[in-house]
Amino acid sequence: MTEKYVTDLQGDDQSLSNEQERLAALHSYHIVNTQPEQVFNNIVSHMAEDFEGEACICFVDKEAVFTKATTFNEIAGTPRRTSLCTLTIQAKSPIKIQIAANTNLDAHSNQMPVGTWYAAAPVLTPNGFAIGTVSVYTNPGFLFTKKSEQLLVRYASRVMHELTTRCKLIHAKNKLTDERKKRKRLVEKAIVKTQKYERSQIGLELHDNISQILTTVRLYNEMALSGMGNLNGLLEMSNKYLYKCIEEIRSLSRYMCAPGIKGITLADLIKDLVDSINRTKKTEVSYIITGLNDNFAEHDHHLVVYRVVQEQLNNIIKHADASYVTIELYNSENGFQLLITDNGKGFDLSNKAEGIGLINMRRRIEKLSGIFTINSSIGKGCQLHVDFPAVV
């Protein structure tokens, strides 16, 4: 351990041959100018106890020395050119310095009585860069031994270990944050795509169905006004198509309507949807609602559940050839479940790619941390299962 007797420290404190690489190594650990951390406070506390004095953990930046942890009252930065840490990183090995009177050193040294021993070991990176120090200030009578030097080196190694662990945690946290941001962007992109698809479907419905019906009504009215054909017959056909147009608009309104708007509940919309399908007598639909109330989840959950019910019933009517469908909604302290089961022709999951309808449902559900599963086999119908965790 190098011994010196110091009264003043002035000079070229940035003369290290690898200074730029050393600074880059220091900054890679993101430790300079950070808040106190308990793990480093614990280290200086143990150092002070072992050496019967005061202790510090410091990191040497380009112009100043940053004190990460200390048993002194202050932890402010110190100019690098007047800090004993400068000597330690230049030596790249443990040193012991006795402080003389009339010092022009750092604030820590100036607080200690004449004759105090300053002992330090450099904090070395795996590549050998001295980025900081562990240091102690002891009374003049403290007996330094080879074990004392080894103990300081172990403390320096412990600080380096904590820095490495801390850096890995920061990297993992940043990676997780980046992945979450990436997933959020993908979800937002999927939502926009879904919204565009839904607007497109509504536009097609308005153009290809409702617009055509109204065009027919207009034609019958013009024929009636011009005296062409049987007046009563024309008015009867016009009235028939107007009623059909009203039903189409109601159906479209139900699709666009969201639970919770103007006092409309999820249960109300599902009942209305089921009733409208049952009136067609194409498929019999029944539903069971257990424990459902308007506060079972956030508004977004209401809307997603309703859209999933709409989409799946639409799929069943178009493709399943089912005579019977059941909708089950359960709410409990463990979460919320939706099951839609039909007795249709089913399909082979292993040979069927998901269509836009299933993709839309899955995206909506996973956006709210729900689990979407679908089970089906040829000739045995299909069951869709949605499981949302309890909303705290």
Coordinates of N, CA, C and O in Angstrom, one line a residue, residues 205-218 221 236-254:
E205 N -72.6 -1.4 -45.4 CA -74.0 -1.6 -45.1 C -74.9 -0.5 -45.5 O -76.0 -0.7 -46.0
L206 N -74.4 0.8 -45.3 CA -75.2 1.9 -45.7 C -75.4 2.0 -47.2 O -76.5 2.3 -47.7
H207 N -74.3 1.7 -47.9 CA -74.3 1.8 -49.4 C -75.1 0.7 -50.0 O -75.9 0.9 -50.9
D208 N -74.7 -0.5 -49.6 CA -75.2 -1.7 -50.4 C -76.6 -2.1 -49.9 O -77.3 -2.9 -50.6
N209 N -77.0 -1.7 -48.7 CA -78.3 -2.2 -48.2 C -79.3 -1.1 -48.0 O -80.3 -1.0 -48.7
I210 N -79.0 -0.2 -47.0 CA -80.0 0.8 -46.7 C -80.2 1.8 -47.9 O -81.3 2.2 -48.2
S211 N -79.0 2.1 -48.5 CA -79.2 3.1 -49.7 C -80.0 2.4 -50.8 O -80.8 3.1 -51.4
Q212 N -79.8 1.1 -51.1 CA -80.6 0.5 -52.1 C -82.0 0.4 -51.8 O -82.9 0.6 -52.6
I213 N -82.3 0.1 -50.5 CA -83.8 0.1 -50.1 C -84.4 1.4 -50.3 O -85.5 1.5 -50.8
L214 N -83.7 2.5 -49.8 CA -84.3 3.9 -50.0 C -84.5 4.2 -51.5 O -85.4 4.9 -51.8
T215 N -83.5 3.8 -52.3 CA -83.7 4.1 -53.7 C -84.9 3.4 -54.3 O -85.6 4.0 -55.1
T216 N -85.2 2.2 -53.8 CA -86.4 1.5 -54.3 C -87.7 2.2 -53.8 O -88.6 2.3 -54.6
V217 N -87.6 2.7 -52.5 CA -88.8 3.4 -52.0 C -89.0 4.7 -52.8 O -90.2 5.0 -53.2
R218 N -87.9 5.4 -53.2 CA -88.1 6.6 -54.0 C -88.7 6.3 -55.3 O -89.5 7.0 -55.8
N221 N -92.4 5.7 -55.0 CA -93.1 7.0 -54.7 C -93.2 7.8 -56.0 O -94.2 8.5 -56.3
E236 N -98.2 0.4 -50.9 CA -98.0 -0.8 -50.0 C -96.6 -1.3 -50.1 O -95.9 -1.6 -49.1
M237 N -96.0 -1.3 -51.4 CA -94.6 -1.8 -51.5 C -93.7 -0.8 -50.9 O -92.7 -1.2 -50.3
S238 N -94.0 0.5 -51.1 CA -93.1 1.5 -50.6 C -93.1 1.4 -49.0 O -92.0 1.5 -48.4
N239 N -94.3 1.2 -48.4 CA -94.3 1.1 -47.0 C -93.6 -0.1 -46.5 O -92.9 -0.1 -45.5
K240 N -93.7 -1.2 -47.3 CA -93.0 -2.5 -46.9 C -91.5 -2.2 -46.9 O -90.8 -2.7 -45.9
Y241 N -90.9 -1.5 -47.9 CA -89.5 -1.3 -47.9 C -89.1 -0.3 -46.9 O -87.9 -0.4 -46.4
L242 N -89.9 0.7 -46.6 CA -89.6 1.6 -45.5 C -89.4 0.9 -44.2 O -88.5 1.2 -43.4
Y243 N -90.3 0.0 -43.9 CA -90.3 -0.8 -42.7 C -89.0 -1.6 -42.6 O -88.3 -1.7 -41.6
K244 N -88.6 -2.2 -43.8 CA -87.4 -3.0 -43.9 C -86.2 -2.1 -43.6 O -85.2 -2.5 -42.9
C245 N -86.2 -0.8 -44.1 CA -85.1 0.1 -43.9 C -85.0 0.5 -42.5 O -83.9 0.6 -41.9
I246 N -86.1 0.7 -41.8 CA -86.1 1.0 -40.4 C -85.5 -0.1 -39.6 O -84.7 0.1 -38.7
E247 N -85.8 -1.4 -39.9 CA -85.2 -2.5 -39.2 C -83.7 -2.6 -39.5 O -83.0 -2.9 -38.5
E248 N -83.3 -2.3 -40.7 CA -81.9 -2.3 -41.0 C -81.1 -1.2 -40.2 O -80.0 -1.4 -39.7
I249 N -81.7 0.0 -40.1 CA -81.1 1.1 -39.3 C -81.0 0.7 -37.9 O -80.0 1.0 -37.2
R250 N -82.1 0.1 -37.3 CA -82.1 -0.4 -35.9 C -80.9 -1.4 -35.7 O -80.2 -1.3 -34.7
S251 N -80.8 -2.3 -36.6 CA -79.7 -3.3 -36.5 C -78.4 -2.6 -36.5 O -77.5 -3.0 -35.7
L252 N -78.2 -1.7 -37.4 CA -76.9 -1.0 -37.5 C -76.7 -0.1 -36.3 O -75.5 0.0 -35.8
S253 N -77.7 0.5 -35.7 CA -77.6 1.3 -34.5 C -77.2 0.4 -33.3 O -76.3 0.8 -32.5
R254 N -77.7 -0.8 -33.3 CA -77.3 -1.7 -32.2 C -75.9 -2.1 -32.3 O -75.1 -2.2 -31.3

